[in-house]
PDB file of C-alpha atoms in Angstrom:
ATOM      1  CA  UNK K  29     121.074  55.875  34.811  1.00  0.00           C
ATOM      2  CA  UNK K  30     119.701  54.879  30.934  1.00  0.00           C
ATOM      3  CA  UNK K  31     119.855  58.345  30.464  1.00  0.00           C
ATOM      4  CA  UNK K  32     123.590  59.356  31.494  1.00  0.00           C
ATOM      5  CA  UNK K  33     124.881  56.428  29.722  1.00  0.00           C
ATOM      6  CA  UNK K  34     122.740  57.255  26.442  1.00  0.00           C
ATOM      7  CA  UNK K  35     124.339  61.089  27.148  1.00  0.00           C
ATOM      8  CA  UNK K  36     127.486  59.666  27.217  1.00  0.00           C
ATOM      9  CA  UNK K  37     127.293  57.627  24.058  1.00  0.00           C
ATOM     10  CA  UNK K  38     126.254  60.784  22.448  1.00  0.00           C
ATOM     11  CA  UNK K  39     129.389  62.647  24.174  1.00  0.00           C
ATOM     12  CA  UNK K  40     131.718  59.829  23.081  1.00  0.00           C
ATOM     13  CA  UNK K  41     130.507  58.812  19.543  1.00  0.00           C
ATOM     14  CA  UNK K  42     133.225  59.126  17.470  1.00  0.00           C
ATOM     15  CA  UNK K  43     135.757  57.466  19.684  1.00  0.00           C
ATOM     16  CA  UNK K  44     133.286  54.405  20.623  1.00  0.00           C
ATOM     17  CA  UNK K  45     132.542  53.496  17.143  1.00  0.00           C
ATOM     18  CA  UNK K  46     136.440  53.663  16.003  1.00  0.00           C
ATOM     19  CA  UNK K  47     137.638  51.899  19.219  1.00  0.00           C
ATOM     20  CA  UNK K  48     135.194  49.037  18.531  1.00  0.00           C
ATOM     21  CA  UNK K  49     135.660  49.013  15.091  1.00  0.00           C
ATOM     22  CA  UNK K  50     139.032  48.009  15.479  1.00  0.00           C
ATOM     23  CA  UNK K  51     138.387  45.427  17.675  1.00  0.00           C
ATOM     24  CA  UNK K  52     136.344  43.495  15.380  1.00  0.00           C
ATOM     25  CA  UNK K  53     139.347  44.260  12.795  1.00  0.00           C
ATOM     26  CA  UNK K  54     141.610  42.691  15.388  1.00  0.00           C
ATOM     27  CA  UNK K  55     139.534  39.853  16.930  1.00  0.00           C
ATOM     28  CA  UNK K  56     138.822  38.738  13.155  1.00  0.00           C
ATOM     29  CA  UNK K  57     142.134  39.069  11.779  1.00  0.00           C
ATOM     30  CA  UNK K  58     144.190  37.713  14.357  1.00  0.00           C
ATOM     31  CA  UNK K  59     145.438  34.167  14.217  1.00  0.00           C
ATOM     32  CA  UNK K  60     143.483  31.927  16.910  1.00  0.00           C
ATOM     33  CA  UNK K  61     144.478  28.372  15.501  1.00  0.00           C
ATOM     34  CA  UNK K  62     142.112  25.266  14.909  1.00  0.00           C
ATOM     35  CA  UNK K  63     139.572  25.529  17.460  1.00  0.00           C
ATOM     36  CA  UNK K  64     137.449  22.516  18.225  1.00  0.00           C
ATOM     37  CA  UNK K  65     134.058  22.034  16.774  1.00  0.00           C
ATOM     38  CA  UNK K  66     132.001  22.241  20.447  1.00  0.00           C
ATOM     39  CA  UNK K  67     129.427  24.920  19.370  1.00  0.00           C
ATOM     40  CA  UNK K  68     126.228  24.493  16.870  1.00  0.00           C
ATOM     41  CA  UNK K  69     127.277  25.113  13.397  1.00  0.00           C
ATOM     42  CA  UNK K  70     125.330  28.724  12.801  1.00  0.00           C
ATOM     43  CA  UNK K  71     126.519  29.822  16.511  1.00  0.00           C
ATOM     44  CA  UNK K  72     128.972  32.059  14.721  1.00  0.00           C
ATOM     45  CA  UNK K  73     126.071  33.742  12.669  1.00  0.00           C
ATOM     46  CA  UNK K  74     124.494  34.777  15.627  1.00  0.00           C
ATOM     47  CA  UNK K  75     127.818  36.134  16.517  1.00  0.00           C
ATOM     48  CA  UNK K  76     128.185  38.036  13.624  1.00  0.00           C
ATOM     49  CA  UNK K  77     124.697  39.073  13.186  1.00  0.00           C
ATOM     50  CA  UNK K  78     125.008  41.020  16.980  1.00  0.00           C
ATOM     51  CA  UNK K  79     128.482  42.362  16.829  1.00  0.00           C
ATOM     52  CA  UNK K  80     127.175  44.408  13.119  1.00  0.00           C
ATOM     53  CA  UNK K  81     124.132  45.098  14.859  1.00  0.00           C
ATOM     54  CA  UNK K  82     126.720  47.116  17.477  1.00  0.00           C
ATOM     55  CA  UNK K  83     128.839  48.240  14.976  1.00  0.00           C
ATOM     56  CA  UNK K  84     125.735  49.832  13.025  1.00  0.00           C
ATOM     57  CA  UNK K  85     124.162  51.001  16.150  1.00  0.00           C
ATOM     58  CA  UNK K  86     127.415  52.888  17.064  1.00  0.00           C
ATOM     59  CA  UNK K  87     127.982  53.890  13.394  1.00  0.00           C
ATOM     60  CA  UNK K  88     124.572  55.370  13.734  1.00  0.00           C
ATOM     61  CA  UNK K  89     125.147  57.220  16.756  1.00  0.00           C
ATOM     62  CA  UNK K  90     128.200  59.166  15.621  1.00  0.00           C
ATOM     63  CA  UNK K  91     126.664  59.686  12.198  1.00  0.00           C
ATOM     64  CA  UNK K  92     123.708  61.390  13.284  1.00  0.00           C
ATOM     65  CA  UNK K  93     125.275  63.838  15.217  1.00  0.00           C
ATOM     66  CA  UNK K  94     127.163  64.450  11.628  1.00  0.00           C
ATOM     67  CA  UNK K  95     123.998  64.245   8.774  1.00  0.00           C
ATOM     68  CA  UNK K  96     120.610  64.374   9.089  1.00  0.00           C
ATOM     69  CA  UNK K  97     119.174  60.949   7.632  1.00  0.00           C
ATOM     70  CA  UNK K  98     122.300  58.438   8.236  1.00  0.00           C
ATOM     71  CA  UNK K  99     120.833  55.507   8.026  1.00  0.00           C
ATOM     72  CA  UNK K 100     121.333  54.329   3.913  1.00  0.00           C
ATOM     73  CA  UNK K 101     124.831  55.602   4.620  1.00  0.00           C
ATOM     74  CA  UNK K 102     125.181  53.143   7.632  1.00  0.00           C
ATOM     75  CA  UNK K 103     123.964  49.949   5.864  1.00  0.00           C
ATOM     76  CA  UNK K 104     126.538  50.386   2.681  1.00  0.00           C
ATOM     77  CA  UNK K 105     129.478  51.183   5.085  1.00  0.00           C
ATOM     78  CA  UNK K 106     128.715  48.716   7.739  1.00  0.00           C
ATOM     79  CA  UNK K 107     128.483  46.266   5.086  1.00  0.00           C
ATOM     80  CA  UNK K 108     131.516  47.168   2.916  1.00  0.00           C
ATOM     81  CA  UNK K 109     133.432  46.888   6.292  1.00  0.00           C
ATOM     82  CA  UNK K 110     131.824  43.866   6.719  1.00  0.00           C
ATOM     83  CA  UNK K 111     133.023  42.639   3.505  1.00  0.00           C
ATOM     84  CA  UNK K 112     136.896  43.785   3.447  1.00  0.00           C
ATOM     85  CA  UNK K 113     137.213  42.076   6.593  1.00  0.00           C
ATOM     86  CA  UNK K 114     135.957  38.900   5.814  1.00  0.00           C
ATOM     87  CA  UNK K 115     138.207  39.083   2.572  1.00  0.00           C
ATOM     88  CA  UNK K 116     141.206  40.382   4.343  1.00  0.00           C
ATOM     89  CA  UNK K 117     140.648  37.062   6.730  1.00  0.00           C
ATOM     90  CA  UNK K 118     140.955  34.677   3.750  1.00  0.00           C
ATOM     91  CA  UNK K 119     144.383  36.840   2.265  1.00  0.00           C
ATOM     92  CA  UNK K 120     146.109  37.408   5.433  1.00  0.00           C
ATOM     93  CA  UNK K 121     145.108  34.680   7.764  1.00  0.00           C
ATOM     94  CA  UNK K 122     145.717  30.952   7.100  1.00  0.00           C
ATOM     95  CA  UNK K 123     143.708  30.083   9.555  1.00  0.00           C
ATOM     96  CA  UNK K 124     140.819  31.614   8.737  1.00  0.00           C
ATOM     97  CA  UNK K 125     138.540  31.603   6.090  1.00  0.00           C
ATOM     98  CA  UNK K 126     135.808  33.744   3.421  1.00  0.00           C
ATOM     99  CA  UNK K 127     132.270  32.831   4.252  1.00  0.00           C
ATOM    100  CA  UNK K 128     129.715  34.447   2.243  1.00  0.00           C
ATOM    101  CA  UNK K 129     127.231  33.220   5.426  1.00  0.00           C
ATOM    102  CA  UNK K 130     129.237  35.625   7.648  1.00  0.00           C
ATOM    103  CA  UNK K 131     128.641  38.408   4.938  1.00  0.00           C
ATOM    104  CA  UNK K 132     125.123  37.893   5.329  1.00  0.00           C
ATOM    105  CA  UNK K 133     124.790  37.154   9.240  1.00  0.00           C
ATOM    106  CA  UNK K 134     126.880  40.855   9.146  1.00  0.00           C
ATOM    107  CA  UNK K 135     123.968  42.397   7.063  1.00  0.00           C
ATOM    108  CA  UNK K 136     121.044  40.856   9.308  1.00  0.00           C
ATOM    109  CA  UNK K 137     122.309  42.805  12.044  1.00  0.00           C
ATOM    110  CA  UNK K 138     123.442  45.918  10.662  1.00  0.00           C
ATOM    111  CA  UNK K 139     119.701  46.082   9.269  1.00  0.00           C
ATOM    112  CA  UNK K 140     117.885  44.719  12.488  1.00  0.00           C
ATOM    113  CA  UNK K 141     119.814  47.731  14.195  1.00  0.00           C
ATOM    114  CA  UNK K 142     119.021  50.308  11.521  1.00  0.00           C
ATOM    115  CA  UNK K 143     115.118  49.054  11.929  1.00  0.00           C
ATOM    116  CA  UNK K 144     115.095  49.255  15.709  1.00  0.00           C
ATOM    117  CA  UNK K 145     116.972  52.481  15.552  1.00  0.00           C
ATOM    118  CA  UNK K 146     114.073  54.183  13.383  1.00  0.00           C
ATOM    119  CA  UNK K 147     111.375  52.413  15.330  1.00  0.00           C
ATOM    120  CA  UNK K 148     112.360  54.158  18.706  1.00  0.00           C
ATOM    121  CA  UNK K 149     113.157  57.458  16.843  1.00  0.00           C
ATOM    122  CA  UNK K 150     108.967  57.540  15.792  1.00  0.00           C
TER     123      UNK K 150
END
């Protein structure tokens, strides 16, 4: 089962990685109000930190079918991503705002993914 869904992944890298990297383009640009303060403070760091770690990991996927040593190219483009949206959010969005925190929580993930990644490849 692990198997035909890695396959697949492989099959399907390209369109995976675009499709879900304009969903975090959407789901962080669109306009979603005030919402109450019910969570812990650094929830939305862990957020962050596992939706780059995705992002990277699918990055990485489609990459490597493309070059052979992806994963330098992965960390500066997952985080320049990273970056423009978080900027776009505090020029386009009202109700959003720039937090360098989320910048960082982005990295985190991106290279916990990257380091995971290379582990299982050795």
């Amino acid at each position: 089962m692990i198997t035909k869904l890695l396959s697949l992944a492989k099959q399907y890298a390209l369109p995976l990685f675009v499709v879900y990297a304009l969903a975090i383009a959407v789901l962080s640009l669109i306009s979603i109000g005030k919402l109450p303060e019910t969570a812990p403070e650094f929830s939305d760091k862990i957020v962050h930190c596992l939706a780059y770690a995705l992002f990277a990991a699918l990055f990485y996927n489609y990459l490597e079918e493309v070059i052979t040593k992806p994963a330098i190219l992965v960390v500066v483009l997952s985080m320049l991503y990273g970056t423009i949206i978080e900027v776009l959010q505090y020029t386009l969005n009202p109700d959003r705002t720039f937090d360098l925190w989320d910048i960082v929580a982005n990295g985190v993930g991106i290279v916990i993914a990257i380091i995971i990644i290379r582990v299982k490849k050795t």
